[in-house]
PDB file of C-alpha atoms in Angstrom:
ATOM      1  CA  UNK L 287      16.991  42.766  41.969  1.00  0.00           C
ATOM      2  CA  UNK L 288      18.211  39.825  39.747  1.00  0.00           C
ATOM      3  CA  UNK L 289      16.233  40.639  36.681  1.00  0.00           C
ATOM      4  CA  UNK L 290      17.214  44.416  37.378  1.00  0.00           C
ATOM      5  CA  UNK L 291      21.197  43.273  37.488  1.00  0.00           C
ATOM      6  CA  UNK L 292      20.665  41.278  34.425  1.00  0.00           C
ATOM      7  CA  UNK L 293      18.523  44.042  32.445  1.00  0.00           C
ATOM      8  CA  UNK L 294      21.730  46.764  33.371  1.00  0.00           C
ATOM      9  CA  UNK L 295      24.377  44.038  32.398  1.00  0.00           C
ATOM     10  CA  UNK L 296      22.435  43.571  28.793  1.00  0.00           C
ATOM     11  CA  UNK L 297      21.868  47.376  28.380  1.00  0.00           C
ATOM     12  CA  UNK L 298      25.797  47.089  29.427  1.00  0.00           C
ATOM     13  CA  UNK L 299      26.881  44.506  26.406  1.00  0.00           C
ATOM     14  CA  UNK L 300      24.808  46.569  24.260  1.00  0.00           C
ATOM     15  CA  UNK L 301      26.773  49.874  24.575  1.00  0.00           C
ATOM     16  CA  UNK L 302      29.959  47.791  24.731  1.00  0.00           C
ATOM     17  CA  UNK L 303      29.102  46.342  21.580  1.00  0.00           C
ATOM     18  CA  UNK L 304      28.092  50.178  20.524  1.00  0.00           C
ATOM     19  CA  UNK L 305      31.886  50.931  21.382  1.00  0.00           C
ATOM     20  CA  UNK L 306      33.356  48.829  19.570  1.00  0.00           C
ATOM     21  CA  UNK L 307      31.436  49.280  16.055  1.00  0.00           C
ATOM     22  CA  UNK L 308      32.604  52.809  16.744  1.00  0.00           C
ATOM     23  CA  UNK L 309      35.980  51.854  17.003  1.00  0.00           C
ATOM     24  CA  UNK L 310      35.488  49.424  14.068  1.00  0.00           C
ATOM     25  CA  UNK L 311      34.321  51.982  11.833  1.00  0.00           C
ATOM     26  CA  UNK L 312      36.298  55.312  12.694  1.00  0.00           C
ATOM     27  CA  UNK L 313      38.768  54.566  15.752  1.00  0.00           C
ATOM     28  CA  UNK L 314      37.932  57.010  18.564  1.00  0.00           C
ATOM     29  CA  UNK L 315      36.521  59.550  15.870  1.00  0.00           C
ATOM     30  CA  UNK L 316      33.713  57.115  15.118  1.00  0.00           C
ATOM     31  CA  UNK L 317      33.073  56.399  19.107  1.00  0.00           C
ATOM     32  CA  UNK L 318      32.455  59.504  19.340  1.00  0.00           C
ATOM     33  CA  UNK L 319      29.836  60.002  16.611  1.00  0.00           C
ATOM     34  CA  UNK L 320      28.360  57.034  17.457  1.00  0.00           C
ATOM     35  CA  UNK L 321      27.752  58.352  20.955  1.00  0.00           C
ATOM     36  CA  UNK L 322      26.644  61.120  19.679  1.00  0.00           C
ATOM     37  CA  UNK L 323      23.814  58.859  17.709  1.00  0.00           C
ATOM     38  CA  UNK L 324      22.813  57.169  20.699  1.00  0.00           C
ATOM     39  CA  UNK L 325      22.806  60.600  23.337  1.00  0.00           C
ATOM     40  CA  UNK L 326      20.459  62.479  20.588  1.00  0.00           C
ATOM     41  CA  UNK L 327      17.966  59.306  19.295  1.00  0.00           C
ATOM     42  CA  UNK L 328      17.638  58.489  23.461  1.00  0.00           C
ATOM     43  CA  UNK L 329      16.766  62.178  24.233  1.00  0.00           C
ATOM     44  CA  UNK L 330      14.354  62.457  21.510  1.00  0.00           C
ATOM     45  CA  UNK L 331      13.085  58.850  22.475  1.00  0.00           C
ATOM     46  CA  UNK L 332      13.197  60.014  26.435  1.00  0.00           C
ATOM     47  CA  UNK L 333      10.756  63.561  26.293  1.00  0.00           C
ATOM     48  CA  UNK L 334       9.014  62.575  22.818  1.00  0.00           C
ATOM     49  CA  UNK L 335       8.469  58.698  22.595  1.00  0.00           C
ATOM     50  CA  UNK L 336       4.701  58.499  24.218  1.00  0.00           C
ATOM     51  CA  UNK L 337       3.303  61.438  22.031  1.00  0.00           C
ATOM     52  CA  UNK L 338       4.660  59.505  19.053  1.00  0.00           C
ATOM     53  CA  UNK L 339       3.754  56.279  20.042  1.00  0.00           C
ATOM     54  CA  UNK L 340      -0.283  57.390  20.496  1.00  0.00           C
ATOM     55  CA  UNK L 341      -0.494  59.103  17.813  1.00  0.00           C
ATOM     56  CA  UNK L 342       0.939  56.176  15.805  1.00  0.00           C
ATOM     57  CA  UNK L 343      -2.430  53.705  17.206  1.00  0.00           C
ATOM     58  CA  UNK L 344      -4.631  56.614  16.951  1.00  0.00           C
ATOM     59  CA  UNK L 345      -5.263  57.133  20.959  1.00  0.00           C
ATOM     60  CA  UNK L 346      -8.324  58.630  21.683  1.00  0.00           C
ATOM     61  CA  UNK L 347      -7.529  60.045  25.481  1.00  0.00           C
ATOM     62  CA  UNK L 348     -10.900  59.327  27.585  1.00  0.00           C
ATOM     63  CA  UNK L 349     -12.584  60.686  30.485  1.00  0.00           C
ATOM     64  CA  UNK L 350     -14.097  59.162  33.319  1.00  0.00           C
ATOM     65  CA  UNK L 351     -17.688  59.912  31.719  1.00  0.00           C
ATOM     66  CA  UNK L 352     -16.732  58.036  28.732  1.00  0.00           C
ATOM     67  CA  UNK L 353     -15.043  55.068  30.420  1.00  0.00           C
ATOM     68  CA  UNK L 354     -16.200  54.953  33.874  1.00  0.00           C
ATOM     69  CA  UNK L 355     -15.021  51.039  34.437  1.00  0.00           C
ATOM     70  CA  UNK L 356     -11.735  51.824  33.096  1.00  0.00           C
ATOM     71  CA  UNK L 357     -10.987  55.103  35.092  1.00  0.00           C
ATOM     72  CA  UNK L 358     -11.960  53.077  38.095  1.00  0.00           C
ATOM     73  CA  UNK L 359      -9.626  49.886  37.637  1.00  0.00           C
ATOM     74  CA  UNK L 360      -6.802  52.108  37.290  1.00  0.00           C
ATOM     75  CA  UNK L 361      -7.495  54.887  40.111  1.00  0.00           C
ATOM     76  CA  UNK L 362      -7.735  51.933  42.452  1.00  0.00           C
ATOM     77  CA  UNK L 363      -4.830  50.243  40.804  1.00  0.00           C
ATOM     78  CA  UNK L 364      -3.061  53.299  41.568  1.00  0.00           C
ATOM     79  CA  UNK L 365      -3.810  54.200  44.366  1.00  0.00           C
ATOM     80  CA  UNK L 366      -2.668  50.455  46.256  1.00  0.00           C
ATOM     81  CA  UNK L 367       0.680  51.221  44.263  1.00  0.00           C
ATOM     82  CA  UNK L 368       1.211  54.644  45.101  1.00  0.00           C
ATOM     83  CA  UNK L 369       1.526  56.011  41.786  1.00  0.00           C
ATOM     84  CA  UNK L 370       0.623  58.597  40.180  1.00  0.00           C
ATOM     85  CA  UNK L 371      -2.753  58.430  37.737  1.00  0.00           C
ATOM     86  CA  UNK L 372      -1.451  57.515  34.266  1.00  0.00           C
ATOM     87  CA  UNK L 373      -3.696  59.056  30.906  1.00  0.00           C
ATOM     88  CA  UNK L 374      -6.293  56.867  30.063  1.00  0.00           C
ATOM     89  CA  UNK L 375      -6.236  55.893  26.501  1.00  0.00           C
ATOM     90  CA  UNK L 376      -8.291  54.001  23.995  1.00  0.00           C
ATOM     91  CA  UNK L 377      -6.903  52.327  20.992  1.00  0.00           C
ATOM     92  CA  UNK L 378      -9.680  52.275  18.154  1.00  0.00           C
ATOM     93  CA  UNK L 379      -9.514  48.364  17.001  1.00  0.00           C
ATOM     94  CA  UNK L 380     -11.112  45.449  17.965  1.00  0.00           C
ATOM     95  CA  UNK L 381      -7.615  43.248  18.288  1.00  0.00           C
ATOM     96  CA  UNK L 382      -7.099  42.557  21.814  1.00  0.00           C
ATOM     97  CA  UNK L 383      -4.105  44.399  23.346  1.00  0.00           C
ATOM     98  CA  UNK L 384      -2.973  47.100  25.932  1.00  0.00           C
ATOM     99  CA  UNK L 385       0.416  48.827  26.247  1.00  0.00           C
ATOM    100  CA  UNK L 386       1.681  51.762  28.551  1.00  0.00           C
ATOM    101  CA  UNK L 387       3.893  53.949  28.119  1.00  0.00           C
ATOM    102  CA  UNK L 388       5.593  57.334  28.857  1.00  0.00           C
ATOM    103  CA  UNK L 389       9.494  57.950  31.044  1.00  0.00           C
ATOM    104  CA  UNK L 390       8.093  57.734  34.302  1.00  0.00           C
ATOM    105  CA  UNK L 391       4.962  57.471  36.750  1.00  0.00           C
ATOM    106  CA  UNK L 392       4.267  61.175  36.412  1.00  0.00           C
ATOM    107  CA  UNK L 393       4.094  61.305  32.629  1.00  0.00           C
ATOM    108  CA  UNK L 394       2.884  57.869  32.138  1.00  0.00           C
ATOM    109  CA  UNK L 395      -0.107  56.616  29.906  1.00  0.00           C
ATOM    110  CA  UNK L 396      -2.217  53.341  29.706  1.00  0.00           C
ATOM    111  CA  UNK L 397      -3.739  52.850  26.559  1.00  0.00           C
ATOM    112  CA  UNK L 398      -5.958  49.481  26.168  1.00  0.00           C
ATOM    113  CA  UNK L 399      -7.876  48.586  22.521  1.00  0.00           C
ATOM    114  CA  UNK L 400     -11.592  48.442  22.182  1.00  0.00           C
ATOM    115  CA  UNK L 401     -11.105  44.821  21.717  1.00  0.00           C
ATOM    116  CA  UNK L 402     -10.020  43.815  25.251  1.00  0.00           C
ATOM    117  CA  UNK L 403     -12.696  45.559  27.052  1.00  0.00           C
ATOM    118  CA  UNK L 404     -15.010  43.680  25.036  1.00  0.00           C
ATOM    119  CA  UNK L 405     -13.712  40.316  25.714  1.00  0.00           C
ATOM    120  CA  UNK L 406     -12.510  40.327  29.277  1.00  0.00           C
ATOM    121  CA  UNK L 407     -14.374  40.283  32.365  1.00  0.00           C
ATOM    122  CA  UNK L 408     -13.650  42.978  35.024  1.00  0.00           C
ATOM    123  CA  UNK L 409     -11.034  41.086  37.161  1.00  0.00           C
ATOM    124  CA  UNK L 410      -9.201  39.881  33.719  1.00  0.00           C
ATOM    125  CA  UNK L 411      -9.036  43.513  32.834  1.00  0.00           C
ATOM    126  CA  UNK L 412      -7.394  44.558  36.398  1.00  0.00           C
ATOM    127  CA  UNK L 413      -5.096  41.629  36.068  1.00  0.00           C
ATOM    128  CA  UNK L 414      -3.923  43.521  32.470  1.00  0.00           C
ATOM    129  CA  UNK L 415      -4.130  46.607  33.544  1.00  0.00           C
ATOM    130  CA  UNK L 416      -1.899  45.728  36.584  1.00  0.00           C
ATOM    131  CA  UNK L 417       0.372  44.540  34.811  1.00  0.00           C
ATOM    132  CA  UNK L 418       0.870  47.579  32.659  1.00  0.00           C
ATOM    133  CA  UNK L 419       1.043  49.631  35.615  1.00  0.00           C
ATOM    134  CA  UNK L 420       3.895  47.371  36.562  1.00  0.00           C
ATOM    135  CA  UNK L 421       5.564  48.314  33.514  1.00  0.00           C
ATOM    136  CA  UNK L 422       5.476  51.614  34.182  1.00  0.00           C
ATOM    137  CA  UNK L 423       6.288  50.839  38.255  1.00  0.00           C
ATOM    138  CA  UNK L 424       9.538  49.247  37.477  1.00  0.00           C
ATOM    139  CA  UNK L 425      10.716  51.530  34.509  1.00  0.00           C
ATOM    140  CA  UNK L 426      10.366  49.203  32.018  1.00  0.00           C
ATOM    141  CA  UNK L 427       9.170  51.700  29.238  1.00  0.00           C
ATOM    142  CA  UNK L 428      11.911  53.706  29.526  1.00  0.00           C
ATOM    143  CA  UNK L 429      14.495  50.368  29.716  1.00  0.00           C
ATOM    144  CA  UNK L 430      12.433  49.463  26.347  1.00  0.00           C
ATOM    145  CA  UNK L 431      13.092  52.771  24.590  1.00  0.00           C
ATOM    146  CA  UNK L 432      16.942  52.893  25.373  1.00  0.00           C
ATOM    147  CA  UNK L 433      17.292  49.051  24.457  1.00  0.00           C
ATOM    148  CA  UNK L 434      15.398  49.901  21.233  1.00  0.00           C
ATOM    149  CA  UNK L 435      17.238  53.278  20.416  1.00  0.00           C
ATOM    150  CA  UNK L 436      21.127  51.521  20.807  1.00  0.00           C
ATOM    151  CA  UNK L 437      19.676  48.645  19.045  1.00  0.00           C
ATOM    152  CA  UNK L 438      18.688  51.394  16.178  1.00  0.00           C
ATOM    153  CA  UNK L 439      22.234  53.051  16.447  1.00  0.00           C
ATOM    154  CA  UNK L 440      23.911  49.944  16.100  1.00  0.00           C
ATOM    155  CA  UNK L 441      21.517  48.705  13.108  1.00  0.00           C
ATOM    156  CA  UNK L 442      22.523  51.904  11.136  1.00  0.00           C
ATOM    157  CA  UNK L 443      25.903  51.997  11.833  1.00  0.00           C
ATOM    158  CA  UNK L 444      25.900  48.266  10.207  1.00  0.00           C
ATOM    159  CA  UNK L 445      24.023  49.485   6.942  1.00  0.00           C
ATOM    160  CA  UNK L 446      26.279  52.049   7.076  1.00  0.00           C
ATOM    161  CA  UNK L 447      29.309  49.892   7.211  1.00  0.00           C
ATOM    162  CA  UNK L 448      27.811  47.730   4.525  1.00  0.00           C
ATOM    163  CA  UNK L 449      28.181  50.572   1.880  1.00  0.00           C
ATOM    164  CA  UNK L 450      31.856  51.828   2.863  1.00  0.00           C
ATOM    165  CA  UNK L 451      33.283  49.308   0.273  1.00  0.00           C
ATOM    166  CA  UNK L 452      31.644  51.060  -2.339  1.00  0.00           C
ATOM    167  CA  UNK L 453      32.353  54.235  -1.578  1.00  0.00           C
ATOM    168  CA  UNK L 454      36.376  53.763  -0.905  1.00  0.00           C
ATOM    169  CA  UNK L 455      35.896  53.836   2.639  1.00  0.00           C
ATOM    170  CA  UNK L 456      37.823  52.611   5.618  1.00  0.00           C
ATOM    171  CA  UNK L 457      40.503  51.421   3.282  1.00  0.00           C
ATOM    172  CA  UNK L 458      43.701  52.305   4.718  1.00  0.00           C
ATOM    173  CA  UNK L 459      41.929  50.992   8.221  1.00  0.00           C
ATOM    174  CA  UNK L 460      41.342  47.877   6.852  1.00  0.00           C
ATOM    175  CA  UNK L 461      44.543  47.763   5.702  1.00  0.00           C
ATOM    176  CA  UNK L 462      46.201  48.136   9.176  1.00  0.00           C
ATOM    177  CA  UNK L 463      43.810  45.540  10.751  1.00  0.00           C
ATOM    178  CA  UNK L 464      45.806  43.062   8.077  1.00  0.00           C
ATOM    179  CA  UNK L 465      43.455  39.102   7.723  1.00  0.00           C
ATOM    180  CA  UNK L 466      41.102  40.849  10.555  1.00  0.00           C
ATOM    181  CA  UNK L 467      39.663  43.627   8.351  1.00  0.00           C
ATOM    182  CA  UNK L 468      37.763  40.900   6.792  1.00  0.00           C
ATOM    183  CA  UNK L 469      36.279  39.293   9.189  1.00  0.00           C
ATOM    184  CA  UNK L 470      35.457  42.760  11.206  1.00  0.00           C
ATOM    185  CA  UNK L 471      33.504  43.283   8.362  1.00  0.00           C
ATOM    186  CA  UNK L 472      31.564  40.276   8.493  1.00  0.00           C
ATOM    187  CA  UNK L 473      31.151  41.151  12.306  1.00  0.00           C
ATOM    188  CA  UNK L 474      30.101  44.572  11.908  1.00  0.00           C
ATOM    189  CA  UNK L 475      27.595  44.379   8.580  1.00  0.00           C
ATOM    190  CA  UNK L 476      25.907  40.703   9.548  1.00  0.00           C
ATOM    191  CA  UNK L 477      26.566  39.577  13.333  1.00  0.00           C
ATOM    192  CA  UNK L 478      26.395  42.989  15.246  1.00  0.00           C
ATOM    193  CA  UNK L 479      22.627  43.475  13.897  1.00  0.00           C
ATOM    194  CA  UNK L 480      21.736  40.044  15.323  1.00  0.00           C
ATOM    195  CA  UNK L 481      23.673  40.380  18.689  1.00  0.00           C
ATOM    196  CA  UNK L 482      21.514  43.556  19.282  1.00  0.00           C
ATOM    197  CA  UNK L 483      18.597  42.354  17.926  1.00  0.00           C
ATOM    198  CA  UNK L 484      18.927  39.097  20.736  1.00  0.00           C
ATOM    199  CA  UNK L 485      20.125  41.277  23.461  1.00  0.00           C
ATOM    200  CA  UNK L 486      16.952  43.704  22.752  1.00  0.00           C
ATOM    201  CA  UNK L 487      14.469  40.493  23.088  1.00  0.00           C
ATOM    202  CA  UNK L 488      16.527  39.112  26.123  1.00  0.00           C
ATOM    203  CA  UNK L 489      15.971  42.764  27.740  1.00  0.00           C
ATOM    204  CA  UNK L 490      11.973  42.474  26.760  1.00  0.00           C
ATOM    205  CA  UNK L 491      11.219  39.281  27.475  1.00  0.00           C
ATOM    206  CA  UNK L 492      13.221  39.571  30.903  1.00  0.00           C
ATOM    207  CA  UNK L 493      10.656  42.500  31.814  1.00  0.00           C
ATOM    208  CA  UNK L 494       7.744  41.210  30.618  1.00  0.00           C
ATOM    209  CA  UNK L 495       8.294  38.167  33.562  1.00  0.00           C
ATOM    210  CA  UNK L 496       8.482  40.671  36.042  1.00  0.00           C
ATOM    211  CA  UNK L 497       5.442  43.039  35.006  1.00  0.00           C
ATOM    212  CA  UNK L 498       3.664  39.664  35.083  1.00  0.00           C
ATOM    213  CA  UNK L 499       4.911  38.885  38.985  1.00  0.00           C
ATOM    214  CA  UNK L 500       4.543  42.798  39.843  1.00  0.00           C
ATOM    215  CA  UNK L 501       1.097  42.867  38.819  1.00  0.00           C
ATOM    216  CA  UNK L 502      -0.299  39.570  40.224  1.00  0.00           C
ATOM    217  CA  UNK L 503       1.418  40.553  43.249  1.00  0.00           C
ATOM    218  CA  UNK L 504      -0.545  44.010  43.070  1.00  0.00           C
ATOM    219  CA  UNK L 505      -4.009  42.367  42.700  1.00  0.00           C
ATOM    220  CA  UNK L 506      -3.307  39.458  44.534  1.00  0.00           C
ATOM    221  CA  UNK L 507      -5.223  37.435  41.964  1.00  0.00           C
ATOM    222  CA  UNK L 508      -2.689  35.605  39.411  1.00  0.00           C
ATOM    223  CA  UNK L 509      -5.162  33.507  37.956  1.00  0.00           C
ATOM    224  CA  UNK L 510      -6.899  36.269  36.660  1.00  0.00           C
ATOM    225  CA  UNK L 511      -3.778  37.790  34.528  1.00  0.00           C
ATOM    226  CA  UNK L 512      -3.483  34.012  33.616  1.00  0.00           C
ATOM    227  CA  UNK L 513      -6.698  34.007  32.108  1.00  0.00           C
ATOM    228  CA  UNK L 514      -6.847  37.680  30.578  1.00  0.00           C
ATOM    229  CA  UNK L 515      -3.176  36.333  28.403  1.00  0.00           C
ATOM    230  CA  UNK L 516      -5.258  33.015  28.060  1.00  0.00           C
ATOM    231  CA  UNK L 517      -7.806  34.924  26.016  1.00  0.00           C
ATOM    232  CA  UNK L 518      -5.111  37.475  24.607  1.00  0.00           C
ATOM    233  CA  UNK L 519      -3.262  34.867  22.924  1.00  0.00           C
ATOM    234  CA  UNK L 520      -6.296  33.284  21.156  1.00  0.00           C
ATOM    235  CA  UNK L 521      -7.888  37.042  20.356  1.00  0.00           C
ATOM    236  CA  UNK L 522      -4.345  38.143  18.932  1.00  0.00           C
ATOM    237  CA  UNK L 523      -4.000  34.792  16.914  1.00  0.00           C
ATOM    238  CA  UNK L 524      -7.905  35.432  14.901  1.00  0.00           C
ATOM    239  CA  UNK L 525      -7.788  39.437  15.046  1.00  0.00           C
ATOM    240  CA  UNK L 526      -3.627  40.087  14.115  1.00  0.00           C
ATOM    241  CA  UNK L 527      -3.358  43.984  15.091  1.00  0.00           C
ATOM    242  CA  UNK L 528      -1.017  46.081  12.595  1.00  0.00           C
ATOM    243  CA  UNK L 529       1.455  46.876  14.501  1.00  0.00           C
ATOM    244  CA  UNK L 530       4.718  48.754  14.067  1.00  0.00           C
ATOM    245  CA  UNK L 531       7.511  45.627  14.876  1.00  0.00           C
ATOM    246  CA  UNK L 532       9.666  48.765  16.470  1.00  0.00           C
ATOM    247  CA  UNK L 533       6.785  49.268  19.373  1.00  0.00           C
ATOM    248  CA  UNK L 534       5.345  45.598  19.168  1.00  0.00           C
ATOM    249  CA  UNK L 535       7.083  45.181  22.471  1.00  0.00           C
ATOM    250  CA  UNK L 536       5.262  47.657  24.153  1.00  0.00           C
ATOM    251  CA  UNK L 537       2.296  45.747  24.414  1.00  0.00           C
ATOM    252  CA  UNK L 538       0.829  42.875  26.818  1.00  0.00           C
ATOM    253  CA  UNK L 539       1.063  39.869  24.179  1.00  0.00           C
ATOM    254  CA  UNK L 540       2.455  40.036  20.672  1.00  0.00           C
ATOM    255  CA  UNK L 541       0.390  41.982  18.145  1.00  0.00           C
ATOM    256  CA  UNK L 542       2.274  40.999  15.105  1.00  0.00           C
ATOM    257  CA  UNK L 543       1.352  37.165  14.060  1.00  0.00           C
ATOM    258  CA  UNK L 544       4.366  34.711  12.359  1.00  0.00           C
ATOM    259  CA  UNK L 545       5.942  31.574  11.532  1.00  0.00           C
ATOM    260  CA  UNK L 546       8.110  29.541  13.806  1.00  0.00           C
ATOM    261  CA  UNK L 547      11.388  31.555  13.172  1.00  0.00           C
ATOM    262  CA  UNK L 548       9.114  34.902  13.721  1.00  0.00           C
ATOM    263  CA  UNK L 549       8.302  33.434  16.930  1.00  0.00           C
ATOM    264  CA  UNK L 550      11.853  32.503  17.475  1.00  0.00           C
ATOM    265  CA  UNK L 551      12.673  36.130  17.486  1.00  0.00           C
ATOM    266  CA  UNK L 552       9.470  37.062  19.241  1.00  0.00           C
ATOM    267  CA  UNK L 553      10.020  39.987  21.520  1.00  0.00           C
ATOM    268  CA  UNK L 554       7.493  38.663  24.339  1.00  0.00           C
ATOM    269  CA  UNK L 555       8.170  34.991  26.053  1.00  0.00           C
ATOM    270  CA  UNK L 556       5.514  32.143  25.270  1.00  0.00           C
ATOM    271  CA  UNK L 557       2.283  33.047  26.544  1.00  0.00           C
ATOM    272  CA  UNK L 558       2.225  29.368  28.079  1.00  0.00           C
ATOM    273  CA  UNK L 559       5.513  30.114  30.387  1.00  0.00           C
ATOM    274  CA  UNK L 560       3.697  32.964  31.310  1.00  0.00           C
ATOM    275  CA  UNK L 561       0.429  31.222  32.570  1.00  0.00           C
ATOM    276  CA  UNK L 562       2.901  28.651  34.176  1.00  0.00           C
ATOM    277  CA  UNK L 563       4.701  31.281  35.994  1.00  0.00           C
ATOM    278  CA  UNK L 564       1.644  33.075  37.329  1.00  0.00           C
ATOM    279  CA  UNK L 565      -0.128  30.001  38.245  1.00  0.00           C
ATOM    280  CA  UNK L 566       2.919  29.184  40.354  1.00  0.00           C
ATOM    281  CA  UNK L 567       2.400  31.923  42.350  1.00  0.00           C
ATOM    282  CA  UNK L 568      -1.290  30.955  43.056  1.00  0.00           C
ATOM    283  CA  UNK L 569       0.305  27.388  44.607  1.00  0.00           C
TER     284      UNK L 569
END
C-alpha cells in the first residue's frame, strides 16, 4: 500500500507538473491541449501498447508443443495467483531478458528471450517468470505506460517551447510574466525534461522492488529470483540486447549497457539492492 501511495503521488507531481507547462506555454488554452496530448497518447498507449511493443522484439507467440517447460511454469504460476493465462512469447536473441506486458491480467503477455531459457535452471526461470507475472498482478505495465506517455507529453511540449523564440511566440506572455518569463523558460525547455525524466525512474524503480517481493512471495523461493538477476546481470553485461531506451523498463534487468551517469539515470535499481532485498526475505 506504501509503494502504491507513493507510485499515485509521483504519477500525481507528474500531471501537476503537466499543468503547469500548459499554463506556461498557453494559459488555460495550452492546459487544455496539453490534456488533450496526454488523454489521446495514453489511449493509444492503453488498447495498442503490447501489439507494438512485440512486434518491436520480433515475438514469436508459442504453443505448448513448442515450449512445453515454459507453458508449464506459467500455467502453474497462474494458477497459485489466480490470474488469468498471459500469451506466451519468445524473443529471438540470445541476450538474457524477459518483460510482460499488456493493460491488464486478461490481455496480458509474457515474453522471455531465447537467451534466458538457455542459461537458467528451471526454478531460476519460475523465480523470473514470477516476477513478471507480478508485474502484470499489481498493474505495473499499465503504471509504466502512463508514466512514460506524460513523461513524452511533457518532453514535447519542452522542444516545443524551445523553438517559440524563433518563431515570435509567447511574446506578449512573456512580457506579462515581467524578470519571470526568463527563468520559466529555463524551467520549461531544460528542468521540466529532467523532473519527468527522475519522476519516471522513481515510478520504475519503485515497481520493480515490489514485482521482486510479489514474486518471491508467489514461489516462496527468493533465493532463486536472487540467483536468476545474479546471472541476468552478468549475461546482460557480455550479450548488451538492442533495446528501445522508451521500453527498456519493461524488462527484468536493464538491456541497454552504460557509463556511470547512464547508470545514474538507469530506469531499474542496482541489481545488488535487489539480491539484498530478496535475500532478506529468505532470513
Amino acid at each position: 500500500m506504501s509503494n502504491t501511495l507513493k507510485t499515485g503521488a509521483m504519477l500525481g507531481l507528474m500531471t501537476g507538473l503537466l499543468v503547469l507547462i500548459g499554463g506556461y506555454f498557453g494559459g488555460s488554452q495550452g492546459m487544455s491541449i496539453a490534456f488533450i496530448m496526454a488523454f489521446l497518447m495514453n489511449f493509444g498507449a492503453y488498447w495498442f501498447s503490447d501489439r507494438i511493443i512485440l512486434a518491436m522484439y520480433r515475438a514469436q507467440p508459442v504453443s505448448e508443443a513448442e515450449a512445453p517447460e515454459l507453458h508449464r511454469i506459467v500455467q502453474g504460476l497462474a494458477l497459485r495467483a489466480n490470474m488469468p493465462m498471459p500469451r506466451l512469447y519468445i524473443l529471438p536473441t540470445e541476450a538474457p531478458n524477459a518483460f510482460a506486458t499488456g493493460r491488464d491480467p486478461e490481455h496480458a503477455a509474457v515474453a522471455a528471450t531465447q537467451g534466458i531459457l538457455r542459461i537458467l535452471n528451471e526454478e531460476e526461470l519460475e523465480g523470473v517468470l514470477s516476477h513478471e507475472l507480478a508485474h502484470v498482478r499489481n498493474r505495473d505495465t499499465l503504471i509504466s505506460t502512463i508514466a512514460a506517455t506524460l513523461a513524452g507529453v511533457i518532453m514535447m511540449l519542452a522542444r516545443m517551447a524551445m523553438w517559440m523564440p524563433y518563431f515570435g511566440g509567447g511574446g506578449r506572455d512573456n512580457e506579462d510574466r515581467g524578470g519571470g518569463g526568463a527563468l520559466g523558460f529555463v524551467f520549461l525547455a531544460i528542468l521540466a525534461p529532467i523532473a519527468a525524466t527522475l519522476i519516471q525512474l522513481a515510478i520504475s524503480r519503485s515497481r520493480e522492488f515490489q514485482a521482486d517481493e510479489t514474486g518471491a512471495r508467489l514461489t516462496h523461493k527468493p533465493y532463486a529470483l536472487a540467483s536468476a538477476l545474479q546471472k541476468l546481470e552478468v549475461g546482460a553485461n557480455r550479450l548488451p540486447m538492442e533495446a528501445n531506451p522508451a521500453t527498456s523498463h519493461l524488462f527484468i534487468v536493464n538491456p541497454i549497457r552504460g557509463n556511470v551517469l547512464f547508470k545514474l539515470f538507469s530506469t531499474h535499481p542496482p541489481v545488488e539492492e535487489r539480491i539484498a532485498r530478496l535475500q532478506a526475505l529468505v532470513a
